[in-house]
Amino acid sequence: MSEVTADGRPVGLYEVLPDCGELAFLHSKVPPGAAILDLSHSGGRFANGLTGLGHEMVVVDDSAAMLAQVRDARTVQADLGGLDLGERFPVVLAASARTNAVDVTLRDELLAACRRHVTPDGLVVLRWLPPSWFDMAVMFSGRLKRMEITFEIESFDGTVLDSRSTYRLGRTTWEQRNSARRLSNADMRAALVAAGLRFDRHLRGGRQFFSAVPVSDPPEA
C-alpha cells in the first residue's frame, strides 16, 4: 500500500491512473495554449498531460506527496480555504470530488477559490456527480485499460452515498473510500451563484463536466 493523503487519496494510484480521453477532451474545451490553474487535487494526472499539450499549468494541493508527481509546472502547497495567489487565470480546472463533498464547506471553499482566481472573461471547468449518477449507481467490476476496478456501495440514504473502490494493476492494489452528496441541478447552480459564478453549459462529450463563468464584480461605490 502506498502513502495515503489526509483526505484518503492513495498517492501511488494517481501516478498510474490511465488517461481515458480526459486530456484531449479538456484540451478541446479551453482556448489553445491557455494558462490553467488546476485545483483538482489529482497530482499530475491532468497537469502533466495538459502541459504537454501546450498549457502553462499551476497546480495547488495540500499534499506534498501529490505535488511531487507534477512535472514541468509550478506547484503550490496550500489549503483552498485561504488560497489567494494574487493572480488570475483564463481557465481554472476543478475536476474534484470536493464538488460533491458531504461537508458543503469543502465544496464552497473550492468554488470560492475558483472565483478568486479566474479572469473576468475566463472559464471554470468543473467535474461533478450529477443526480443521474446516484440514480444509476450500482456495484460493478471492470477494467480501465490494464487496470482492474471494483466499485462497491457501502451505504446510500438517498442523499449521501458511501463507496469503496479497489484498483489493481499487476500485483499492486489500492483502495479508496469516498462519500458523495447527491446535489440537484438547482443545488449546484445555487452554490455557483453563492460563490459569484454562473452556470455556463454542459460540456458535450464529458457527461460529468460543465463550465461556469464569473459573475461581473459590482461597480465600486
Short mmCIF file of C-alpha atoms in Angstrom, two decimals:
data_model
loop_
_atom_site.label_atom_id
_atom_site.label_comp_id
_atom_site.label_asym_id
_atom_site.label_seq_id
_atom_site.Cartn_x
_atom_site.Cartn_y
_atom_site.Cartn_z
CA MET A 1 0.00 0.00 0.00
CA SER A 2 1.31 3.44 -0.89
CA GLU A 3 1.14 6.64 1.11
CA VAL A 4 -2.36 7.99 1.65
CA THR A 5 -3.16 11.69 1.95
CA ALA A 6 -5.02 13.13 4.93
CA ASP A 7 -8.27 13.08 2.91
CA GLY A 8 -7.83 9.46 1.81
CA ARG A 9 -6.20 9.65 -1.62
CA PRO A 10 -3.75 6.80 -2.35
CA VAL A 11 -0.78 8.73 -3.74
CA GLY A 12 0.61 5.89 -5.85
CA LEU A 13 -2.73 5.34 -7.57
CA TYR A 14 -2.72 8.81 -9.09
CA GLU A 15 0.68 8.13 -10.65
CA VAL A 16 -0.69 5.24 -12.72
CA LEU A 17 -4.37 6.05 -13.39
CA PRO A 18 -4.67 5.82 -17.18
CA ASP A 19 -5.87 8.63 -19.37
CA CYS A 20 -9.12 7.57 -20.98
CA GLY A 21 -9.56 10.61 -23.19
CA GLU A 22 -9.89 13.26 -20.46
CA LEU A 23 -6.78 15.16 -21.56
CA ALA A 24 -7.84 15.52 -25.18
CA PHE A 25 -11.34 16.39 -24.03
CA LEU A 26 -10.20 19.15 -21.67
CA HIS A 27 -7.71 20.50 -24.21
CA SER A 28 -10.52 20.79 -26.76
CA LYS A 29 -12.79 22.75 -24.39
CA VAL A 30 -10.41 25.57 -23.48
CA PRO A 31 -8.60 28.19 -25.60
CA PRO A 32 -5.39 26.92 -27.26
CA GLY A 33 -2.38 27.49 -25.06
CA ALA A 34 -4.44 28.96 -22.21
CA ALA A 35 -2.81 29.02 -18.79
CA ILE A 36 -4.68 26.73 -16.38
CA LEU A 37 -4.90 26.72 -12.59
CA ASP A 38 -5.52 23.12 -11.54
CA LEU A 39 -7.47 22.74 -8.27
CA SER A 40 -8.41 19.12 -8.93
CA HIS A 41 -6.32 17.52 -6.16
CA SER A 42 -5.16 14.90 -8.68
CA GLY A 43 -1.40 15.23 -8.58
CA GLY A 44 -0.04 15.38 -12.11
CA ARG A 45 -2.87 13.34 -13.63
CA PHE A 46 -4.22 16.30 -15.61
CA ALA A 47 -1.37 18.78 -15.31
CA ASN A 48 1.38 16.64 -16.83
CA GLY A 49 -0.61 15.84 -19.95
CA LEU A 50 -2.00 19.36 -20.40
CA THR A 51 1.50 20.81 -20.10
CA GLY A 52 2.50 18.55 -22.95
CA LEU A 53 -0.41 19.95 -24.97
CA GLY A 54 0.90 23.49 -24.62
CA HIS A 55 -0.77 24.80 -21.47
CA GLU A 56 1.14 26.57 -18.72
CA MET A 57 -0.06 24.89 -15.53
CA VAL A 58 -0.15 25.86 -11.88
CA VAL A 59 -1.16 23.04 -9.52
CA VAL A 60 -2.43 23.58 -5.97
CA ASP A 61 -2.72 20.78 -3.40
CA ASP A 62 -2.35 20.45 0.35
CA SER A 63 -0.32 17.24 -0.09
CA ALA A 64 3.40 17.49 -0.83
CA ALA A 65 3.40 13.86 -1.97
CA MET A 66 0.75 14.56 -4.60
CA LEU A 67 2.57 17.67 -5.80
CA ALA A 68 5.77 15.63 -6.18
CA GLN A 69 4.09 13.87 -9.14
CA VAL A 70 3.80 17.11 -11.10
CA ARG A 71 6.34 17.71 -13.87
CA ASP A 72 7.19 20.95 -15.69
CA ALA A 73 4.58 23.02 -13.86
CA ARG A 74 4.52 25.40 -10.90
CA THR A 75 3.18 23.86 -7.71
CA VAL A 76 1.74 25.47 -4.59
CA GLN A 77 1.16 23.55 -1.37
CA ALA A 78 -1.84 25.17 0.32
CA ASP A 79 -5.37 24.65 1.56
CA LEU A 80 -8.10 26.02 -0.68
CA GLY A 81 -9.91 27.84 2.11
CA GLY A 82 -7.46 30.72 2.31
CA LEU A 83 -5.85 30.35 -1.09
CA ASP A 84 -5.01 33.66 -2.76
CA LEU A 85 -2.24 33.52 -5.34
CA GLY A 86 -2.60 37.19 -6.22
CA GLU A 87 -3.17 36.37 -9.88
CA ARG A 88 -5.99 35.22 -12.14
CA PHE A 89 -6.12 32.62 -14.88
CA PRO A 90 -8.13 32.30 -18.10
CA VAL A 91 -9.01 28.73 -17.10
CA VAL A 92 -9.49 27.18 -13.66
CA LEU A 93 -9.88 23.39 -13.59
CA ALA A 94 -11.73 21.77 -10.69
CA ALA A 95 -12.21 18.10 -11.62
CA SER A 96 -12.52 17.32 -7.94
CA ALA A 97 -14.50 15.05 -5.66
CA ARG A 98 -14.94 18.11 -3.46
CA THR A 99 -17.71 19.29 -5.76
CA ASN A 100 -19.90 16.59 -4.18
CA ALA A 101 -18.30 16.70 -0.75
CA VAL A 102 -20.54 15.69 2.14
CA ASP A 103 -19.15 18.68 4.05
CA VAL A 104 -20.53 21.51 1.94
CA THR A 105 -17.83 23.81 3.36
CA LEU A 106 -15.27 21.94 1.24
CA ARG A 107 -17.38 22.47 -1.88
CA ASP A 108 -17.92 26.13 -1.09
CA GLU A 109 -14.19 26.66 -0.49
CA LEU A 110 -13.44 25.06 -3.86
CA LEU A 111 -15.94 27.24 -5.72
CA ALA A 112 -14.79 30.39 -3.94
CA ALA A 113 -11.16 29.62 -4.84
CA CYS A 114 -12.22 29.16 -8.48
CA ARG A 115 -13.96 32.54 -8.42
CA ARG A 116 -10.99 34.35 -6.84
CA HIS A 117 -8.60 33.07 -9.45
CA VAL A 118 -10.47 33.19 -12.76
CA THR A 119 -10.14 36.22 -15.03
CA PRO A 120 -13.30 38.30 -15.60
CA ASP A 121 -13.69 36.77 -19.06
CA GLY A 122 -12.33 33.36 -18.06
CA LEU A 123 -13.77 29.88 -17.71
CA VAL A 124 -14.10 27.48 -14.79
CA VAL A 125 -14.28 23.81 -15.79
CA LEU A 126 -15.79 21.58 -13.10
CA ARG A 127 -16.48 17.90 -12.73
CA TRP A 128 -19.29 16.60 -10.55
CA LEU A 129 -21.52 13.61 -9.98
CA PRO A 130 -24.94 14.66 -11.30
CA PRO A 131 -28.21 13.32 -9.82
CA SER A 132 -28.46 10.72 -12.59
CA TRP A 133 -25.19 9.15 -11.42
CA PHE A 134 -26.66 8.49 -7.98
CA ASP A 135 -29.89 7.18 -9.50
CA MET A 136 -27.99 4.63 -11.58
CA ALA A 137 -25.09 3.80 -9.23
CA VAL A 138 -24.57 0.04 -8.87
CA MET A 139 -21.76 -2.20 -7.72
CA PHE A 140 -19.55 -3.30 -10.59
CA SER A 141 -16.21 -4.78 -11.60
CA GLY A 142 -14.46 -3.92 -14.81
CA ARG A 143 -11.26 -2.72 -16.44
CA LEU A 144 -9.79 0.68 -17.16
CA LYS A 145 -7.29 -0.26 -19.84
CA ARG A 146 -4.81 -2.53 -17.94
CA MET A 147 -6.23 -1.65 -14.52
CA GLU A 148 -8.92 -3.74 -12.78
CA ILE A 149 -11.53 -1.78 -10.83
CA THR A 150 -14.17 -2.88 -8.35
CA PHE A 151 -16.74 -0.35 -7.11
CA GLU A 152 -18.85 -1.22 -4.07
CA ILE A 153 -21.67 0.79 -2.50
CA GLU A 154 -21.42 0.57 1.29
CA SER A 155 -24.49 2.70 2.06
CA PHE A 156 -26.85 5.18 0.43
CA ASP A 157 -29.61 7.04 2.26
CA GLY A 158 -30.85 8.94 -0.78
CA THR A 159 -28.54 11.88 -0.10
CA VAL A 160 -25.10 10.59 0.89
CA LEU A 161 -23.53 7.63 -0.88
CA ASP A 162 -20.57 5.88 0.77
CA SER A 163 -18.46 3.74 -1.53
CA ARG A 164 -15.25 1.76 -1.72
CA SER A 165 -13.22 1.45 -4.90
CA THR A 166 -10.45 -1.10 -5.32
CA TYR A 167 -7.86 -0.71 -8.09
CA ARG A 168 -5.46 -3.46 -9.15
CA LEU A 169 -2.53 -3.14 -11.52
CA GLY A 170 -0.34 -6.21 -11.67
CA ARG A 171 0.44 -7.17 -8.09
CA THR A 172 -0.32 -3.73 -6.65
CA THR A 173 -3.67 -2.89 -5.07
CA TRP A 174 -5.06 0.45 -3.92
CA GLU A 175 -8.28 1.07 -2.02
CA GLN A 176 -10.10 4.37 -1.83
CA ARG A 177 -13.23 5.17 0.15
CA ASN A 178 -15.40 8.11 -0.76
CA SER A 179 -18.55 9.79 0.49
CA ALA A 180 -20.51 11.87 -2.01
CA ARG A 181 -23.52 14.12 -1.56
CA ARG A 182 -26.32 13.99 -4.13
CA LEU A 183 -26.99 17.50 -5.38
CA SER A 184 -29.84 18.52 -7.65
CA ASN A 185 -29.15 20.75 -10.62
CA ALA A 186 -30.78 23.57 -8.64
CA ASP A 187 -28.48 22.86 -5.66
CA MET A 188 -25.40 23.05 -7.86
CA ARG A 189 -26.47 26.25 -9.58
CA ALA A 190 -27.31 27.88 -6.24
CA ALA A 191 -23.85 27.00 -4.91
CA LEU A 192 -22.29 28.56 -8.00
CA VAL A 193 -24.30 31.75 -7.55
CA ALA A 194 -23.28 31.96 -3.89
CA ALA A 195 -19.64 31.82 -5.00
CA GLY A 196 -20.07 34.52 -7.63
CA LEU A 197 -20.22 32.13 -10.57
CA ARG A 198 -22.88 31.33 -13.14
CA PHE A 199 -23.57 28.01 -14.84
CA ASP A 200 -22.47 28.21 -18.46
CA ARG A 201 -23.09 24.86 -20.17
CA HIS A 202 -22.66 21.12 -20.00
CA LEU A 203 -19.56 20.16 -21.96
CA ARG A 204 -20.51 17.83 -24.77
CA GLY A 205 -18.52 14.61 -24.71
CA GLY A 206 -17.93 14.70 -20.96
CA ARG A 207 -21.07 13.69 -19.09
CA GLN A 208 -19.78 14.87 -15.73
CA PHE A 209 -18.12 18.10 -16.88
CA PHE A 210 -19.66 21.54 -17.09
CA SER A 211 -18.38 25.09 -17.31
CA ALA A 212 -19.13 28.17 -15.27
CA VAL A 213 -18.23 31.82 -15.74
CA PRO A 214 -17.69 34.59 -13.19
CA VAL A 215 -20.48 37.00 -12.43
CA SER A 216 -19.32 40.56 -13.00
CA ASP A 217 -17.96 42.26 -9.92
CA PRO A 218 -20.30 45.02 -8.74
CA PRO A 219 -19.08 48.54 -9.55
CA GLU A 220 -17.24 50.27 -6.73
CA ALA A 221 -19.20 52.95 -4.93
#
